[in-house]
Short mmCIF file of C-alpha atoms in Angstrom, two decimals:
data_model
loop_
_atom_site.label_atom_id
_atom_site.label_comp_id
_atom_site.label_asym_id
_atom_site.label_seq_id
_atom_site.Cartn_x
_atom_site.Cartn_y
_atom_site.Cartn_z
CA UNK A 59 -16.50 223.96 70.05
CA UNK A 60 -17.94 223.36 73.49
CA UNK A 61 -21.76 224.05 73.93
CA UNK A 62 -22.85 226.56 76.98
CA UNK A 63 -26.35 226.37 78.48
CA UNK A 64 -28.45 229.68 79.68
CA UNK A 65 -30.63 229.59 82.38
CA UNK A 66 -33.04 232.14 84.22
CA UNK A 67 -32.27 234.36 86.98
CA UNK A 68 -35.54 235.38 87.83
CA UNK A 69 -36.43 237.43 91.19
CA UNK A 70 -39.36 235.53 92.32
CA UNK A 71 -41.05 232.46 91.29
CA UNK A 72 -43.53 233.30 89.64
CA UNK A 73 -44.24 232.19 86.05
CA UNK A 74 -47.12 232.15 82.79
CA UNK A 75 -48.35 228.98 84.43
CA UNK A 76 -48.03 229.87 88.28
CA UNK A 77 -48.83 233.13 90.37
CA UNK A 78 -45.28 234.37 92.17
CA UNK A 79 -45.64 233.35 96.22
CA UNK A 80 -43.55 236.44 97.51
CA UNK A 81 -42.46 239.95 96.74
CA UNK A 82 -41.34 240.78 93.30
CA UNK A 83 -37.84 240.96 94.69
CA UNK A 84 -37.33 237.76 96.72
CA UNK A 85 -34.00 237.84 97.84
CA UNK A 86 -33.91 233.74 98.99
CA UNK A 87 -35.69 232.81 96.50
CA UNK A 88 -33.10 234.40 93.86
CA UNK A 89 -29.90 233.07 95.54
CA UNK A 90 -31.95 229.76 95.42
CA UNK A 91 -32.49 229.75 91.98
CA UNK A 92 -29.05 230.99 90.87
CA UNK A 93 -27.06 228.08 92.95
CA UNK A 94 -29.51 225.45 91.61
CA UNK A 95 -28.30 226.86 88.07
CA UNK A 96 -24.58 226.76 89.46
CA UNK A 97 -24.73 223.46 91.03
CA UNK A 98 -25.99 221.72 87.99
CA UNK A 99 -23.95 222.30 84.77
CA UNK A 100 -25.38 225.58 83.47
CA UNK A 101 -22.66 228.28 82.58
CA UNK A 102 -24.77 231.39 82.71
CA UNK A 103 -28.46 233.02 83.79
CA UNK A 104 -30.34 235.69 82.54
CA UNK A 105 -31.20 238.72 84.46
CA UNK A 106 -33.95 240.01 82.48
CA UNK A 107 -35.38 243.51 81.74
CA UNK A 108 -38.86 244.48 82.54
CA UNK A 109 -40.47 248.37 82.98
CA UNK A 110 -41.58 247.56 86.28
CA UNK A 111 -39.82 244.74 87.81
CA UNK A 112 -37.11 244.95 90.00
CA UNK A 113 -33.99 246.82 88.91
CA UNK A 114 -31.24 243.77 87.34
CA UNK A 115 -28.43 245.58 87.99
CA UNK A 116 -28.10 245.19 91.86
CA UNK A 117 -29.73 241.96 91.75
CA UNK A 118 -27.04 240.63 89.27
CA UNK A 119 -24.62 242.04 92.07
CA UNK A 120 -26.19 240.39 94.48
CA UNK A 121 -26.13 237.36 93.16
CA UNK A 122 -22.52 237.94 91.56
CA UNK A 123 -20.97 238.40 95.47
CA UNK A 124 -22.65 234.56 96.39
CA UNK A 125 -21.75 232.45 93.71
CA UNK A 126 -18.59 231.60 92.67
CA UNK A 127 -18.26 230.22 88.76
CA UNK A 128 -22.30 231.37 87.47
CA UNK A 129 -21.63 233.74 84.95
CA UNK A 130 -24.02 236.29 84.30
CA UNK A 131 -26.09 237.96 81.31
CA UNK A 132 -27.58 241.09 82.35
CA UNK A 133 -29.75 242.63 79.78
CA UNK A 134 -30.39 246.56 79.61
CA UNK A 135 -32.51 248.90 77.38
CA UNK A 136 -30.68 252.13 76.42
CA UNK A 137 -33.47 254.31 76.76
CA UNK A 138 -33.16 253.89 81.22
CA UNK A 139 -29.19 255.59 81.19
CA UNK A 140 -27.24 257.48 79.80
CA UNK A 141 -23.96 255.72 78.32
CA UNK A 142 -21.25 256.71 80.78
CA UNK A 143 -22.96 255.71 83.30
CA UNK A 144 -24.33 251.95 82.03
CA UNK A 145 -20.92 251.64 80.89
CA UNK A 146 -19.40 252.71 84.58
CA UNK A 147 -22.35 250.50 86.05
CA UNK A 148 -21.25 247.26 83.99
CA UNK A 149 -17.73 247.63 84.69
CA UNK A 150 -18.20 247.52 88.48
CA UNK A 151 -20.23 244.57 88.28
CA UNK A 152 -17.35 243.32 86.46
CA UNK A 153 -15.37 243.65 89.22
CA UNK A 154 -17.76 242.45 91.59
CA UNK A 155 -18.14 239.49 89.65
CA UNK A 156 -14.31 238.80 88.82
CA UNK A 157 -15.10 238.73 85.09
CA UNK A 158 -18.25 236.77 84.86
CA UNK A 159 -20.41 239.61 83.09
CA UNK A 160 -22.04 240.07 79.50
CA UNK A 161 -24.48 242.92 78.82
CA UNK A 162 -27.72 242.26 76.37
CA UNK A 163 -29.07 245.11 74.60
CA UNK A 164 -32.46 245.63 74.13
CA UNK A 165 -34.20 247.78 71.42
CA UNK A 166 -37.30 247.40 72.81
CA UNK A 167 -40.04 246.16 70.38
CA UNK A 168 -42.92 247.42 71.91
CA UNK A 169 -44.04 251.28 71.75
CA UNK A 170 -46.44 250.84 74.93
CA UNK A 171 -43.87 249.21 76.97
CA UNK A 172 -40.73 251.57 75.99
CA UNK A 173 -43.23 254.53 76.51
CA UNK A 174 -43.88 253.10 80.14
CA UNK A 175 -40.33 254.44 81.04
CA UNK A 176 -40.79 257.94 78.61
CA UNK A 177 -39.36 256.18 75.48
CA UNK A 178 -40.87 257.73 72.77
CA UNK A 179 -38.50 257.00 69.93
CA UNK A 180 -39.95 254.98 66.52
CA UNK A 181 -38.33 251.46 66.43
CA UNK A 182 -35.87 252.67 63.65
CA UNK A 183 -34.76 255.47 65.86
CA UNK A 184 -34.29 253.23 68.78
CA UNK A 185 -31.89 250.72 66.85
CA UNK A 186 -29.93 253.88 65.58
CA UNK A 187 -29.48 254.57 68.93
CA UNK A 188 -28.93 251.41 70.99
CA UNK A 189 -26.32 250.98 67.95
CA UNK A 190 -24.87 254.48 69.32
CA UNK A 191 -24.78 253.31 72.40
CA UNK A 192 -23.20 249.71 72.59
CA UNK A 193 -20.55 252.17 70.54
CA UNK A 194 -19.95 254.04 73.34
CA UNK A 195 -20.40 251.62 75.96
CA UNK A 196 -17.30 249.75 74.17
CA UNK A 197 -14.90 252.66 74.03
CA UNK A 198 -15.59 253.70 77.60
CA UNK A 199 -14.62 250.48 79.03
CA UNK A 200 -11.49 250.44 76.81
CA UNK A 201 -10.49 254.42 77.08
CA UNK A 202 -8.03 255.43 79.36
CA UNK A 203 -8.03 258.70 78.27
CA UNK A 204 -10.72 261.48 78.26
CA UNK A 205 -12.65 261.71 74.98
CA UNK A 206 -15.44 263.69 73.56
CA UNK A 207 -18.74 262.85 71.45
CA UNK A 208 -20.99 263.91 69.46
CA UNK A 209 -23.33 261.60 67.86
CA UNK A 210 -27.04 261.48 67.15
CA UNK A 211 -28.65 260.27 70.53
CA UNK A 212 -25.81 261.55 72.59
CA UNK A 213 -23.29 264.03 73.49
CA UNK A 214 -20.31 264.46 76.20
CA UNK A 215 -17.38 266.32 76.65
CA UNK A 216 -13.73 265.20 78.54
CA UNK A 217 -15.01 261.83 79.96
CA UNK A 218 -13.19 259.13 81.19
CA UNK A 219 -14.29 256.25 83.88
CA UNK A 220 -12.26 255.08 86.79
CA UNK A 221 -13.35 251.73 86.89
CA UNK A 222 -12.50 249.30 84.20
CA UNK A 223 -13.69 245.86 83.67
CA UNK A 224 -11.60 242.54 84.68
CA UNK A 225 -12.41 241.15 81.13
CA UNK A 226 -9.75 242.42 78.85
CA UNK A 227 -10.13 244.20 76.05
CA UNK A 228 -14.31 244.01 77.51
CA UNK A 229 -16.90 242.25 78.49
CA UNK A 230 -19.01 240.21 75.37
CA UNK A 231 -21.85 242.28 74.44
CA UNK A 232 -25.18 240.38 73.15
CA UNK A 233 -28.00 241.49 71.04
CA UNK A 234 -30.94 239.96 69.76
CA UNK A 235 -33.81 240.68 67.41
CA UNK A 236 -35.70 238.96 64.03
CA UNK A 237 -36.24 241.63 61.46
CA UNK A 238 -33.52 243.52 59.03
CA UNK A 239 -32.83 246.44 61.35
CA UNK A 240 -32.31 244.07 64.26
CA UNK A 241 -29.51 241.61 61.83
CA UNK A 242 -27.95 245.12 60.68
CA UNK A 243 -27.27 246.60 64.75
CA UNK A 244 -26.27 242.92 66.36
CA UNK A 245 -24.70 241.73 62.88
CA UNK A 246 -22.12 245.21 63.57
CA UNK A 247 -21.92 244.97 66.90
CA UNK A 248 -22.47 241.86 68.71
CA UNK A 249 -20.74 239.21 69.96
CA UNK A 250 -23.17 236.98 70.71
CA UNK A 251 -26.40 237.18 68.76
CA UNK A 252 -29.54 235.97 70.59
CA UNK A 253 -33.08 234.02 68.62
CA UNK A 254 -36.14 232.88 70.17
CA UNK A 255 -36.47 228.96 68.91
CA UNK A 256 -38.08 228.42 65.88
CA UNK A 257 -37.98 225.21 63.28
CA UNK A 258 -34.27 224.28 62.11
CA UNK A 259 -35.07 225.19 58.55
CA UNK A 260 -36.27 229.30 59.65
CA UNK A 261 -33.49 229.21 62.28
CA UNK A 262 -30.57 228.87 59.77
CA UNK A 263 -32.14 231.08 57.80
CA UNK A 264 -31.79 233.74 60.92
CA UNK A 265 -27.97 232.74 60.99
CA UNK A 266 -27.11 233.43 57.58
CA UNK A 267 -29.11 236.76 57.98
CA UNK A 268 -27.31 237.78 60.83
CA UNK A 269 -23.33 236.50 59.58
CA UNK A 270 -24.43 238.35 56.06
CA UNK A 271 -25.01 241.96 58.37
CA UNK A 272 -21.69 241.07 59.91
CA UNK A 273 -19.88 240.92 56.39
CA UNK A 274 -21.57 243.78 55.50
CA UNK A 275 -20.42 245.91 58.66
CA UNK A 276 -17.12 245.02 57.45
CA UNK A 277 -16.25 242.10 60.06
CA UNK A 278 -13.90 239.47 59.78
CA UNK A 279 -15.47 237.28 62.68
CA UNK A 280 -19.09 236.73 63.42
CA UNK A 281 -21.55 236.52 66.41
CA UNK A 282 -21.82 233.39 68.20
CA UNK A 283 -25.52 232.29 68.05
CA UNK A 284 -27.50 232.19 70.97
CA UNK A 285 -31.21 230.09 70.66
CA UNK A 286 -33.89 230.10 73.16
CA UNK A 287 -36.40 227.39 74.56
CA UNK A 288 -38.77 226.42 76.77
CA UNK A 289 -38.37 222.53 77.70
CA UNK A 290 -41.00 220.37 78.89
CA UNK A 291 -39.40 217.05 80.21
CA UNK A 292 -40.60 213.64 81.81
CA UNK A 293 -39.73 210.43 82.17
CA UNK A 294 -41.82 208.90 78.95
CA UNK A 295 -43.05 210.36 76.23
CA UNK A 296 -46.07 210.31 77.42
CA UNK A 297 -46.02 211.42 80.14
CA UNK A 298 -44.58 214.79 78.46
CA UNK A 299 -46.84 215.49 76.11
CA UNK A 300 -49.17 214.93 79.25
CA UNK A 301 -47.20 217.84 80.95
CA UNK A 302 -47.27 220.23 77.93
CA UNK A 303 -51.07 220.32 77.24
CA UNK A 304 -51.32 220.66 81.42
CA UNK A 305 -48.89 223.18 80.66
CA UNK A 306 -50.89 225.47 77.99
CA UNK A 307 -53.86 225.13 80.20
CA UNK A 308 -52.59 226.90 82.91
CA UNK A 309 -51.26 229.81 80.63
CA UNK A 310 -54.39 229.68 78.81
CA UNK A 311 -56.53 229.91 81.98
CA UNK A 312 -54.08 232.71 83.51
CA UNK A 313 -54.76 235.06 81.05
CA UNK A 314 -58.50 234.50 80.26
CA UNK A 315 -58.87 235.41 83.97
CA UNK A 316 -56.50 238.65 83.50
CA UNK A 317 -53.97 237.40 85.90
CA UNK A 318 -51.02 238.03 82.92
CA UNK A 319 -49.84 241.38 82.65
CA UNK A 320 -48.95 242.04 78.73
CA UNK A 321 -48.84 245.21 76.07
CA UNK A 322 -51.81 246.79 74.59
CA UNK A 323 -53.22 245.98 71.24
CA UNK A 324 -53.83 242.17 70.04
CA UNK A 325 -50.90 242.00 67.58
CA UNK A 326 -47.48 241.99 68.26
CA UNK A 327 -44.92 244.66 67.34
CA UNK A 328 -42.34 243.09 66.83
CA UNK A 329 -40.64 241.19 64.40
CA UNK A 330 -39.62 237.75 66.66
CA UNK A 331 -42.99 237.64 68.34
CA UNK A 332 -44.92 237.99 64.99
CA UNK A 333 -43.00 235.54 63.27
CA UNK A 334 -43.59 232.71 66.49
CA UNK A 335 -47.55 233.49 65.93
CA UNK A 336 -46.86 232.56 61.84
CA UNK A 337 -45.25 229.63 62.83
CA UNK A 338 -47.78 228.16 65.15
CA UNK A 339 -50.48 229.33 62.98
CA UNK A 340 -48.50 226.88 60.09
CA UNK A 341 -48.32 223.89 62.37
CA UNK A 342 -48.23 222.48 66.45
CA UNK A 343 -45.09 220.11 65.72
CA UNK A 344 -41.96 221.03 63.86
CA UNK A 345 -38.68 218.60 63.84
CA UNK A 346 -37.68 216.35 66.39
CA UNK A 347 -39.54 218.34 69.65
CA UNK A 348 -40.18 221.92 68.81
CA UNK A 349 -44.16 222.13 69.78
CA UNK A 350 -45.71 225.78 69.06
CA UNK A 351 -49.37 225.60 71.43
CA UNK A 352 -46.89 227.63 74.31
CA UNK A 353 -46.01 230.50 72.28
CA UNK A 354 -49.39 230.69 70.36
CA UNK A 355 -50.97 230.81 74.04
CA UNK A 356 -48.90 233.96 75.27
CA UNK A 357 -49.31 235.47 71.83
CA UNK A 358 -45.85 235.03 71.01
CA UNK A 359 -44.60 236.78 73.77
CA UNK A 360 -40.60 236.31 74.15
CA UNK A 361 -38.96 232.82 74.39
CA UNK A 362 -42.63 230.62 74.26
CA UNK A 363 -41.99 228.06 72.04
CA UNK A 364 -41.47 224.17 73.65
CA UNK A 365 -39.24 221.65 73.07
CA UNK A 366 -41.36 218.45 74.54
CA UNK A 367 -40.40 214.88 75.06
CA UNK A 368 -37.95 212.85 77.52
CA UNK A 369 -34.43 213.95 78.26
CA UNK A 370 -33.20 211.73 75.82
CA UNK A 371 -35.79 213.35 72.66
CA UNK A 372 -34.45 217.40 74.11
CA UNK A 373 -31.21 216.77 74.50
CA UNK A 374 -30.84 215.24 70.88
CA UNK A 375 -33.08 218.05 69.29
CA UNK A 376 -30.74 220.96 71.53
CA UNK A 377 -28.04 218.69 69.05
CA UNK A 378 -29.92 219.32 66.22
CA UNK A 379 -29.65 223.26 66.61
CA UNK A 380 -25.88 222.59 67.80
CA UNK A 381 -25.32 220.75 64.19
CA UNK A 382 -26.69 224.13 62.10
CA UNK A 383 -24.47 226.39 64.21
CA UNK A 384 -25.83 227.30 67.19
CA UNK A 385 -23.67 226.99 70.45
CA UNK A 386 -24.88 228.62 73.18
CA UNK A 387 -28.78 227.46 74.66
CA UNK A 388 -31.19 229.37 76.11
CA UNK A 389 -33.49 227.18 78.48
CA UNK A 390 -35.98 228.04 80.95
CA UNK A 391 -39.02 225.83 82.16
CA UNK A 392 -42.05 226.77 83.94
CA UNK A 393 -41.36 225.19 87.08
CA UNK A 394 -38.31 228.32 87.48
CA UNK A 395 -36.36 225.83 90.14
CA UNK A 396 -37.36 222.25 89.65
CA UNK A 397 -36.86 222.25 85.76
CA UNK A 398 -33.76 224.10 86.47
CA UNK A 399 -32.13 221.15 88.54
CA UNK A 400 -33.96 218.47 85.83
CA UNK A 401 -33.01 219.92 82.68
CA UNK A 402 -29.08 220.36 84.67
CA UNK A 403 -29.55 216.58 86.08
CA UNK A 404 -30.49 215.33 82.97
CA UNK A 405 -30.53 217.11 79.47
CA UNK A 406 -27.50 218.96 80.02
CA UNK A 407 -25.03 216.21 80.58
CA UNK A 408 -26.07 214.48 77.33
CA UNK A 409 -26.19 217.46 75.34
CA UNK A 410 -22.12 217.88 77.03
CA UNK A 411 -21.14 214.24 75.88
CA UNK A 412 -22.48 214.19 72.70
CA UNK A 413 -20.62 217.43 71.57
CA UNK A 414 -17.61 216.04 73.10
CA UNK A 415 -18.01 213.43 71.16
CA UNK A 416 -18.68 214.96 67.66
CA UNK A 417 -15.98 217.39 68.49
CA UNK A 418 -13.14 215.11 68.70
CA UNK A 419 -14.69 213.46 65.74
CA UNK A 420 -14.39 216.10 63.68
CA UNK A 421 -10.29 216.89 65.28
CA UNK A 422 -9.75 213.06 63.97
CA UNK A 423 -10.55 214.25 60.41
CA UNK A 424 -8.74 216.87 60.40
CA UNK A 425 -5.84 216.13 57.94
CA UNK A 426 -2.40 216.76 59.32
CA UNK A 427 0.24 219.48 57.85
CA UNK A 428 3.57 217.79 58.03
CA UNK A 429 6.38 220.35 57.08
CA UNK A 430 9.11 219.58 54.53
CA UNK A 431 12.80 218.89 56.40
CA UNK A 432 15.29 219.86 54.02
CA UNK A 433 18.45 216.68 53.76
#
């Protein structure tokens, strides 16, 4: 099936390696970023969640009312709203969007950073309850009539919205996460089901995990698999592998000066971000490209690990992941807007072809069912 391709929508430019030049909300700068994603061959951008930064919601509007095909993932932590009114929130940028929207649900796997907004739930009790919600998120958008609940995290009485979404029956909803709680709420609930990159072997390990929660919700279908990089591309070799150690400096030196805002406490919480630190503990080079110094620098922090080498040496190890069952990739560099427009100028198109190609491979081999005519 056809591949898609995630960018960033980020509000400002800054990044690990490079202080942001503006205001945490730069308006230009964001319509900049999201039309160099739409302009070259990525389906989709990422309108992250963080305690303090700048709300996603309107800027996903925003951006939504000055772009025209960019489809958008805007990701949302349950503990900030209550359900009616996410799910009334989502379904007008729906509209604003014309049917370009799907909503990623965070858990949250950090107690500091959920208790920055007065989250004060354990990490079971959060999944129990961002499983609640997506729950009720769905039925709103597809309830015409007014309904009542009573459930663990949340109760209401005679609701019903006004405002529907464009995408029939709903909008996709996507979920991500690395440890059994996390495989149990997506594996029920979502339709796309998002990983931070690790080595093929571990990652189709994650798959399995997650299409054996969906069996065991009682699903007939399964999540679509979502995997996440960071590419480092030149023109040689070389001159990449150049790039990535100039690369870990910079994130190395930003936080030794302090310059990096992250959570309290020198381990990880959760299960993804613990798991990156194992693996780049184990080894710097996995595969074809996947190179671990990145995430081992930020302490595993999110989407860190690399994918290093020319166009050509990405685009064939983004193949790799396609081959094991992944079809939708997550890529953001750490120059936001120039290794947008490279990685759409010149990974994305060969990663395109090649599935193309293996796809209508695969349609040649399928034998043909030719049904009996009676004489």
């Amino acid at each position: 099936m056809p591949v898609e391709f995630l960018g960033i929508a980020a509000t400002n430019n800054g990044s690990e390696t490079t202080p942001r030049s503006g205001p945490a909300f730069d308006k230009e700068y964001t319509l900049r970023l999201a039309r160099a994603h739409e302009d070259h061959g990525w389906d989709r951008v990422l309108f992250a969640y963080g305690s303090g930064s700048p709300d996603p919601a309107p800027a996903a509007a925003y951006i939504a009312s000055r772009t025209d095909r960019l489809q958008i993932l805007l990701a949302h932590r349950p503990n900030v709203s209550y359900p009616t009114f996410a799910a009334k929130t989502f379904a007008t940028l729906d509209q604003i969007s014309e049917g370009r929207l799907t909503v990623h649900f965070i858990t949250g796997g950090n107690d500091h950073e959920q208790g920055r907004e007065g989250d004060t739930l354990t990490k079971d009790e959060r999944y129990a309850r961002t499983r609640e919600y997506i729950r009720v998120v769905k039925k709103i958008w597809t309830t015409h009539e007014p309904f009542d609940h009573e459930g663990g995290h949340y109760r209401f009485h005679d609701f019903v919205s006004d405002v529907f979404p464009v995408q029939q029956p709903r909008p996709n909803v996507s979920f991500g996460g690395s440890s059994p709680a996390a495989y149990a709420a997506g594996g029920a609930e979502a339709d796309i089901y998002c990983l931070w990159g690790e080595p093929l072997e571990r990652t189709a390990e994650q798959i399995e995990a997650v299409k054996a929660a969906a069996r065991a919700a009682g699903r007939t279908d399964v999540p679509r698999i979502q995997v996440a990089f960071r590419p480092i591309i030149a023109p040689t070799e070389e001159l990449a592998w150049e790039k990535a150690h100039r690369t870990v400096g910079a994130i190395r030196q930003r936080r030794e000066a302090g310059l990096v805002r992250h959570h309290r406490g020198d381990a990880p919480e959760n299960t993804g971000s613990r798991r990156l630190i194992a693996i780049a503990e184990a080894g710097e080079r996995y595969d074809r490209a996947l190179w671990t110094p990145t995430a081992a620098a930020t302490g595993g922090a999110g989407n860190s690990n690399a994918l290093v080498g020319t166009p050509e040496t990405v685009a064939q190890a983004l193949l790799d992941y396609y081959d094991i069952g992944v079809d939708i990739l997550s890529a953001r560099g750490y120059d936001l807007l120039g290794d947008a427009v490279d990685f759409g100028r010149h990974v994305i198109p060969i990663v395109r072809e090649e599935v193309a190609r293996r796809d209508a491979e695969r349609s040649a081999h399928v034998p043909r069912t030719y049904a009996t005519v009676a004489e």
